[in-house]
Amino acid sequence: MAACVSRVELSVSCQSLLDRDLGSRSDPLCVLLQDVGSGQWAELDRTERIKNCQNPEFCKKLLVDYYFEKVQKLKFGVYDIDNKSFDLNDDDYLGGVECTLGQVVSSSVFTRPLELKQGKLAGKGTITISAEEIKDTRVVHLEVEAQNLDKKDFLGKSDPFLEFYKQTDAGTWQLVYRSEVIKNNLSPSWRKFSVPLQTFCGGDFNKPIKVQCADHDSDGSHDLIGTFETTLTGLQAAGDGSLVEFECIHPEKKQKKKSYKNSGIIRIKSCKIETEYSFLDYIMGGCQINFTVGVDFTGSNGDPKSPDSLHYISPDGINEYLMAIWSVGSVVQDYDTDKLFPAFGFGAQVPPSWQVSHEFALNFNPSNPYCQGIQGIVDAYRQALPQIRLYGPTNFSPIITHVARFAAHSAHQGAAS
């Protein structure tokens, strides 16, 4: 039986945010925190920052694992970001809400007033969150360009960007992708992009998709160039050199002018759907993981006889290196059937010639550097430590190159597992 855990993506939008910027509007970002006990909160994810916007609809979805049997306390915090630092403590807080993930997933749409602190409202600000389980691992890859878009700027050409929306079951439009802005160009070609199929159209190839092309303005008052509706099936006709073209229509212009044709052409150069396999897909499909250890014997570790050295073995028989080997190895060994692990050292003078080596077998057997299980690596390390002299420099590329050669060789075995 599969564990009772599902990956859930949360879509977030806000209305009527407080205005903290002088001379322009706030630049909001939403951060998602989870209660990890004893009053501590850990950040799980954050959205992008949207410039000059009181009513943001965030494009980046917040991802969280949903456990049916746990109460997962969440906190959504909205901040006005005015600098490049990742730390939110120096940004203005526009309000937040605390709730449980159960509350969010059990409401089709979850809207709450934003609070600056318990009981103190953040003006008229609200936050709306909707959840969707990610069940589909397919991904839509799209390449889009445009031709002869309308010129919206008085002095230059337009600065176009695209937004893709899917229609929700309630009939509203939900943003699923926002492209980069291409400056001063009426026939732009946007970067190739990928969106999970679940996010893009809920896995339904015939669900309506709305595409909007707009002219970007730094004050947030973007001008619509035009829009069209299609489905994923309609987009899929593109590829192998054949383009699919859509007329970009501005509804008001179409009403006003009899002679109006369009505001440009949007061309889908390619639309591919591919399955993205998860780590577990590989493991369950029989993929093996080969584990190689490289131990750093450079002098900067300190004298192994001194208690402040990373190589110092304490009276109870452990040190930092042994702990690292055990903790990583005990996870990885489950995915390796033969349990034979090559182990090397680098940065040491090695007997009998005391040449510096950056790739010597820990068991001093260059023709067979394999150790039996994690215990075998531990034994080889303990035996090697008193026999070598710590030296330098820290050069671990020979071991990485060695492992890369192993991997390249495996990849050429037809039945590489």
Coordinates of C-alpha atoms in Angstrom, one line a residue:
M1 CA 0.0 0.0 0.0
A2 CA 1.3 3.4 -0.9
A3 CA 2.1 5.8 1.9
C4 CA -0.7 8.3 2.6
V5 CA 1.1 11.2 1.2
S6 CA 0.3 13.3 -1.9
R7 CA 2.2 16.2 -3.5
V8 CA 0.0 19.2 -3.6
E9 CA 0.5 22.5 -5.4
L10 CA -1.1 25.7 -4.1
S11 CA -2.1 28.6 -6.3
V12 CA -2.1 32.0 -4.5
S13 CA -3.6 35.4 -5.3
C14 CA -4.2 38.5 -3.2
Q15 CA -6.6 41.4 -3.4
S16 CA -6.3 45.0 -2.1
L17 CA -2.8 44.7 -0.6
L18 CA -1.5 47.5 1.6
D19 CA 0.7 50.0 -0.3
R20 CA 4.1 50.4 1.3
D21 CA 6.0 52.1 -1.5
L22 CA 6.2 55.8 -2.0
G23 CA 5.5 56.9 -5.5
S24 CA 4.7 53.4 -6.8
R25 CA 2.8 50.3 -5.7
S26 CA 4.1 47.4 -3.5
D27 CA 6.2 44.6 -5.1
P28 CA 4.6 41.6 -3.4
L29 CA 5.9 38.0 -2.9
C30 CA 4.2 35.2 -0.9
V31 CA 6.2 32.9 1.4
L32 CA 4.9 29.5 2.7
L33 CA 6.0 28.3 6.2
Q34 CA 5.1 25.1 8.1
D35 CA 4.9 24.7 11.8
V36 CA 7.7 22.4 12.9
G37 CA 6.9 22.4 16.6
S38 CA 7.8 24.4 19.7
G39 CA 6.8 27.7 18.1
Q40 CA 9.3 27.3 15.2
W41 CA 8.3 27.8 11.5
A42 CA 10.3 26.5 8.5
E43 CA 10.1 27.9 5.0
L44 CA 8.7 25.4 2.5
D45 CA 8.5 27.5 -0.7
R46 CA 8.0 31.1 -2.0
T47 CA 6.4 32.6 -5.1
E48 CA 8.0 35.0 -7.5
R49 CA 7.9 38.8 -6.8
I50 CA 5.5 40.8 -8.9
K51 CA 6.3 44.5 -9.4
N52 CA 3.9 47.3 -8.8
C53 CA 0.8 45.3 -8.0
Q54 CA -1.9 45.5 -5.3
N55 CA -3.8 42.5 -6.7
P56 CA -1.2 39.9 -7.6
E57 CA -1.9 36.5 -9.1
F58 CA 1.3 34.6 -8.5
C59 CA 2.4 32.3 -11.3
K60 CA 4.8 30.1 -9.3
K61 CA 2.9 27.4 -7.4
L62 CA 3.8 26.5 -3.8
L63 CA 4.6 22.8 -3.4
V64 CA 3.9 20.9 -0.2
D65 CA 3.5 17.2 0.8
Y66 CA 0.1 16.5 2.2
Y67 CA -0.2 13.8 4.9
F68 CA -3.7 12.8 5.6
E69 CA -3.0 11.6 9.1
K70 CA -1.1 14.8 10.3
V71 CA -2.3 18.3 11.2
Q72 CA -0.1 20.5 9.1
K73 CA -0.1 24.1 10.3
L74 CA 0.8 26.5 7.6
K75 CA 1.5 30.2 7.5
F76 CA 1.3 32.3 4.3
G77 CA 3.2 35.7 4.6
V78 CA 3.0 38.4 2.0
Y79 CA 6.0 40.8 1.8
D80 CA 6.8 43.9 -0.2
I81 CA 10.3 43.2 -1.7
D82 CA 12.4 46.2 -2.4
N83 CA 15.9 44.7 -2.4
K84 CA 17.8 41.7 -3.7
S85 CA 18.5 39.9 -0.4
F86 CA 16.8 36.5 0.2
D87 CA 16.2 37.4 3.8
L88 CA 12.6 38.7 4.4
N89 CA 13.3 40.5 7.7
D90 CA 14.3 43.7 6.0
D91 CA 11.1 43.8 3.8
D92 CA 7.7 45.3 4.7
Y93 CA 5.1 42.8 5.9
L94 CA 1.8 43.2 4.0
G95 CA 0.0 40.6 6.1
G96 CA -0.5 36.9 6.5
V97 CA -2.8 34.1 7.4
E98 CA -2.4 30.9 9.5
C99 CA -4.4 27.8 8.6
T100 CA -4.0 24.1 8.2
L101 CA -3.4 22.3 4.9
G102 CA -6.5 20.2 5.6
Q103 CA -8.6 23.4 5.6
V104 CA -7.1 24.4 2.2
V105 CA -7.5 21.1 0.5
S106 CA -11.0 20.6 1.8
S107 CA -12.3 23.9 0.4
S108 CA -12.4 24.3 -3.4
V109 CA -11.3 28.0 -2.9
F110 CA -10.0 29.2 0.4
T111 CA -10.2 33.0 0.9
R112 CA -9.2 34.8 4.2
P113 CA -8.5 38.4 5.3
L114 CA -4.8 39.1 5.7
E115 CA -3.7 40.0 9.3
L116 CA -0.7 42.1 10.3
K117 CA -0.8 40.3 13.7
Q118 CA -3.4 38.2 15.6
G119 CA -6.7 40.2 15.3
K120 CA -5.2 43.2 13.5
L121 CA -6.4 43.3 9.8
A122 CA -4.1 44.4 7.0
G123 CA -6.5 46.9 5.6
K124 CA -8.9 45.3 3.1
G125 CA -6.3 42.8 2.0
T126 CA -7.3 39.2 1.3
I127 CA -5.5 36.1 0.2
T128 CA -7.0 33.3 -1.9
I129 CA -5.5 29.8 -2.0
S130 CA -6.5 26.8 -4.1
A131 CA -5.0 23.3 -3.9
E132 CA -4.5 20.7 -6.6
E133 CA -2.9 17.3 -6.2
I134 CA -0.1 16.5 -8.6
K135 CA -0.8 13.1 -10.0
D136 CA 0.5 13.4 -13.5
T137 CA 4.3 13.5 -14.2
R138 CA 3.9 14.6 -17.8
V139 CA 5.3 18.0 -18.8
V140 CA 4.3 20.3 -21.7
H141 CA 7.3 21.9 -23.5
L142 CA 6.4 24.9 -25.7
E143 CA 8.2 27.2 -28.0
V144 CA 6.3 30.4 -29.0
E145 CA 7.0 33.4 -31.2
A146 CA 4.9 36.3 -32.6
Q147 CA 4.8 38.4 -35.7
N148 CA 3.6 42.0 -36.4
L149 CA 2.3 42.8 -32.9
D150 CA 0.6 46.1 -32.3
K151 CA 2.9 49.0 -31.3
K152 CA 1.7 50.1 -27.8
D153 CA 4.5 52.5 -26.7
F154 CA 4.5 56.1 -27.9
L155 CA 8.3 56.3 -28.3
G156 CA 9.4 52.7 -28.9
K157 CA 8.0 49.4 -30.0
S158 CA 6.0 47.2 -27.5
D159 CA 7.7 45.1 -24.8
P160 CA 5.6 41.9 -25.2
F161 CA 5.1 39.0 -22.8
L162 CA 2.7 36.1 -22.8
E163 CA 0.4 34.7 -20.1
F164 CA -1.2 31.3 -20.4
Y165 CA -4.4 30.6 -18.4
K166 CA -6.4 27.4 -17.9
Q167 CA -10.2 27.4 -17.2
T168 CA -11.0 26.0 -13.8
D169 CA -14.0 23.8 -13.0
A170 CA -15.7 26.9 -11.7
G171 CA -15.3 28.6 -15.1
T172 CA -12.7 31.2 -14.0
W173 CA -9.3 31.7 -15.6
Q174 CA -6.2 30.7 -13.6
L175 CA -2.7 31.8 -14.5
V176 CA -0.4 28.8 -15.3
Y177 CA 2.6 30.5 -17.0
R178 CA 4.0 34.0 -17.5
S179 CA 6.9 34.4 -20.0
E180 CA 9.8 36.8 -19.8
V181 CA 9.4 40.3 -21.3
I182 CA 11.1 40.9 -24.7
K183 CA 12.0 44.6 -24.9
N184 CA 11.2 46.7 -28.0
N185 CA 10.3 44.0 -30.4
L186 CA 7.1 43.5 -32.4
S187 CA 8.1 40.0 -33.7
P188 CA 9.5 38.4 -30.5
S189 CA 10.6 34.8 -30.0
W190 CA 10.3 33.7 -26.4
R191 CA 12.4 31.2 -24.5
K192 CA 11.4 27.6 -24.7
F193 CA 9.5 26.8 -21.5
S194 CA 8.0 23.8 -19.7
V195 CA 4.9 23.5 -17.5
P196 CA 3.7 20.3 -15.7
L197 CA 0.7 19.0 -17.6
Q198 CA -1.4 19.0 -14.4
T199 CA -0.7 22.7 -13.9
F200 CA -1.2 23.6 -17.5
C201 CA -4.6 22.1 -18.1
G202 CA -5.4 19.7 -15.3
G203 CA -4.4 16.8 -17.6
D204 CA -7.4 17.6 -19.8
F205 CA -6.3 18.1 -23.5
N206 CA -9.6 19.7 -24.4
K207 CA -9.8 22.1 -21.5
P208 CA -10.0 25.7 -22.7
I209 CA -6.6 27.6 -22.6
K210 CA -6.5 31.4 -22.9
V211 CA -3.3 33.0 -24.1
Q212 CA -2.8 36.8 -23.6
C213 CA -0.1 38.9 -25.1
A214 CA 0.5 42.2 -23.4
D215 CA 2.9 45.2 -23.5
H216 CA 4.9 45.3 -20.2
D217 CA 5.0 48.7 -18.4
S218 CA 7.3 49.1 -15.4
D219 CA 4.5 50.8 -13.3
G220 CA 2.4 47.6 -13.6
S221 CA -0.2 49.0 -15.9
H222 CA 0.4 46.5 -18.7
D223 CA -1.5 47.1 -22.0
L224 CA -3.3 44.2 -23.6
I225 CA -2.1 43.6 -27.2
G226 CA -4.5 40.7 -27.9
T227 CA -5.8 37.4 -26.8
F228 CA -7.0 34.0 -28.2
E229 CA -8.4 30.8 -26.9
T230 CA -7.4 27.2 -27.8
T231 CA -6.8 23.8 -26.2
L232 CA -3.8 21.7 -25.6
T233 CA -5.0 19.5 -28.6
G234 CA -4.9 22.7 -30.7
L235 CA -1.4 23.6 -29.6
Q236 CA -0.2 20.0 -30.2
A237 CA -0.6 20.4 -34.0
A238 CA 2.7 22.3 -33.9
G239 CA 6.0 20.5 -34.3
D240 CA 8.3 18.8 -36.9
G241 CA 8.6 22.1 -38.8
S242 CA 4.9 22.8 -39.0
L243 CA 3.7 25.9 -37.1
V244 CA 0.3 26.6 -35.7
E245 CA -0.8 30.2 -36.0
F246 CA -3.4 32.1 -33.9
E247 CA -4.7 35.6 -34.5
C248 CA -4.1 37.8 -31.5
I249 CA -7.4 39.7 -31.1
H250 CA -8.0 42.9 -29.0
P251 CA -11.8 42.7 -28.2
E252 CA -12.3 46.5 -28.0
K253 CA -10.5 47.2 -31.2
K254 CA -12.5 44.5 -32.9
Q255 CA -15.8 46.1 -31.8
K256 CA -14.8 49.6 -32.8
K257 CA -13.3 49.0 -36.2
K258 CA -15.0 47.2 -39.1
S259 CA -11.7 46.9 -40.9
Y260 CA -9.9 45.4 -37.9
K261 CA -8.1 42.1 -38.7
N262 CA -5.9 41.3 -35.7
S263 CA -3.2 42.8 -33.4
G264 CA -0.5 40.3 -34.6
I265 CA 0.0 36.6 -35.0
I266 CA 1.1 34.2 -32.3
R267 CA 2.9 31.2 -33.7
I268 CA 3.4 27.9 -31.8
K269 CA 6.7 26.5 -33.1
S270 CA 6.6 23.3 -31.1
C271 CA 4.5 21.7 -28.5
K272 CA 5.7 18.4 -27.0
I273 CA 4.5 16.3 -24.1
E274 CA 7.0 14.2 -22.3
T275 CA 6.9 12.1 -19.1
E276 CA 9.3 13.3 -16.4
Y277 CA 10.3 10.3 -14.3
S278 CA 10.8 10.6 -10.6
F279 CA 13.6 9.2 -8.6
L280 CA 11.3 6.4 -7.4
D281 CA 10.4 5.6 -11.0
Y282 CA 14.0 4.8 -11.7
I283 CA 14.5 2.9 -8.4
M284 CA 11.4 0.8 -8.9
G285 CA 12.4 0.2 -12.5
G286 CA 15.5 -1.5 -11.3
C287 CA 18.1 1.3 -11.4
Q288 CA 21.2 0.6 -9.2
I289 CA 23.2 3.3 -7.4
N290 CA 26.9 2.8 -7.3
F291 CA 28.5 4.5 -4.3
T292 CA 32.2 5.5 -4.2
V293 CA 33.9 7.1 -1.3
G294 CA 36.7 9.6 -1.5
V295 CA 38.4 10.6 1.9
D296 CA 40.2 13.9 2.3
F297 CA 43.6 13.3 3.9
T298 CA 45.0 16.9 3.5
G299 CA 46.9 18.6 6.3
S300 CA 44.1 21.1 6.9
N301 CA 42.2 18.4 8.7
G302 CA 44.6 18.7 11.6
D303 CA 46.8 16.1 13.2
P304 CA 44.8 12.9 13.7
K305 CA 46.3 12.5 17.2
S306 CA 44.8 15.9 18.2
P307 CA 41.2 16.0 19.5
D308 CA 40.3 19.0 17.3
S309 CA 41.2 17.1 14.1
L310 CA 38.3 15.8 11.9
H311 CA 40.4 12.5 11.7
Y312 CA 40.7 12.2 15.5
I313 CA 39.1 8.9 16.6
S314 CA 37.5 9.4 20.0
P315 CA 37.7 6.8 22.8
D316 CA 34.3 5.4 21.7
G317 CA 35.8 4.7 18.2
I318 CA 34.2 7.4 16.0
N319 CA 35.1 10.6 14.2
E320 CA 33.5 13.1 11.8
Y321 CA 34.6 11.0 8.7
L322 CA 33.2 7.7 10.1
M323 CA 29.9 9.4 10.9
A324 CA 29.6 10.8 7.4
I325 CA 30.5 7.5 5.8
W326 CA 27.9 5.7 8.0
S327 CA 25.1 8.2 7.5
V328 CA 25.4 8.5 3.7
G329 CA 26.4 4.9 3.1
S330 CA 23.5 3.4 5.1
V331 CA 21.0 5.2 2.9
V332 CA 22.7 4.4 -0.4
Q333 CA 23.6 0.7 0.3
D334 CA 19.9 -0.3 -0.1
Y335 CA 20.1 0.6 -3.8
D336 CA 23.2 -1.4 -4.6
T337 CA 22.8 -5.2 -5.0
D338 CA 26.5 -6.3 -4.8
K339 CA 27.3 -4.0 -1.8
L340 CA 30.9 -3.6 -3.1
F341 CA 32.0 0.0 -2.7
P342 CA 35.3 1.4 -4.1
A343 CA 37.0 3.7 -1.5
F344 CA 39.9 6.1 -2.2
G345 CA 41.9 8.7 -0.4
F346 CA 43.5 11.9 -1.6
G347 CA 45.9 14.5 -0.5
A348 CA 48.3 12.2 1.4
Q349 CA 51.8 10.9 1.3
V350 CA 51.5 7.1 0.8
P351 CA 54.0 4.4 1.8
P352 CA 56.4 3.0 0.8
S353 CA 57.7 5.8 -1.5
W354 CA 55.8 8.6 0.4
Q355 CA 54.8 10.1 -3.0
V356 CA 51.7 12.5 -2.7
S357 CA 48.7 10.7 -4.1
H358 CA 45.3 12.1 -5.0
E359 CA 43.8 8.7 -5.9
F360 CA 45.0 5.8 -3.7
A361 CA 42.9 2.8 -2.7
L362 CA 42.0 2.9 1.0
N363 CA 42.7 -0.8 1.2
F364 CA 46.1 -0.2 -0.6
N365 CA 45.0 -2.7 -3.3
P366 CA 44.9 -0.6 -6.5
S367 CA 43.7 -3.5 -8.7
N368 CA 40.8 -4.1 -6.4
P369 CA 39.8 -1.0 -4.4
Y370 CA 36.4 -2.5 -3.5
C371 CA 35.3 -2.8 0.1
Q372 CA 32.6 -5.2 1.3
G373 CA 29.7 -3.1 2.6
I374 CA 29.8 0.1 4.6
Q375 CA 31.6 -1.8 7.4
G376 CA 34.4 -2.7 4.8
I377 CA 34.9 1.0 4.1
V378 CA 35.1 1.8 7.8
D379 CA 37.6 -1.0 8.4
A380 CA 39.8 0.1 5.4
Y381 CA 39.7 3.8 6.6
R382 CA 40.7 2.8 10.2
Q383 CA 43.6 0.7 8.9
A384 CA 44.9 3.3 6.4
L385 CA 44.8 6.3 8.8
P386 CA 47.8 5.4 10.9
Q387 CA 49.9 4.4 7.9
I388 CA 49.7 7.6 5.8
R389 CA 50.9 11.2 6.3
L390 CA 48.4 14.0 5.8
Y391 CA 49.7 16.4 3.1
G392 CA 48.1 18.4 0.3
P393 CA 46.8 20.2 -1.8
T394 CA 43.0 19.5 -1.8
N395 CA 42.7 18.0 -5.2
F396 CA 39.7 15.7 -5.6
S397 CA 39.2 15.9 -9.3
P398 CA 41.1 12.6 -10.0
I399 CA 38.6 10.6 -7.9
I400 CA 35.6 12.4 -9.7
T401 CA 37.2 11.6 -13.1
H402 CA 37.7 8.0 -12.0
V403 CA 34.0 7.6 -11.0
A404 CA 33.0 9.3 -14.3
R405 CA 34.9 6.7 -16.2
F406 CA 33.1 3.9 -14.3
A407 CA 29.8 5.6 -15.1
A408 CA 30.6 6.1 -18.8
H409 CA 31.6 2.4 -19.0
S410 CA 28.3 1.3 -17.4
A411 CA 26.3 3.5 -19.8
H412 CA 27.7 1.5 -22.7
Q413 CA 26.5 -1.8 -21.3
G414 CA 23.3 -2.3 -23.2
A415 CA 21.4 -3.4 -20.1
A416 CA 22.7 -0.6 -17.9
S417 CA 20.8 -0.8 -14.6

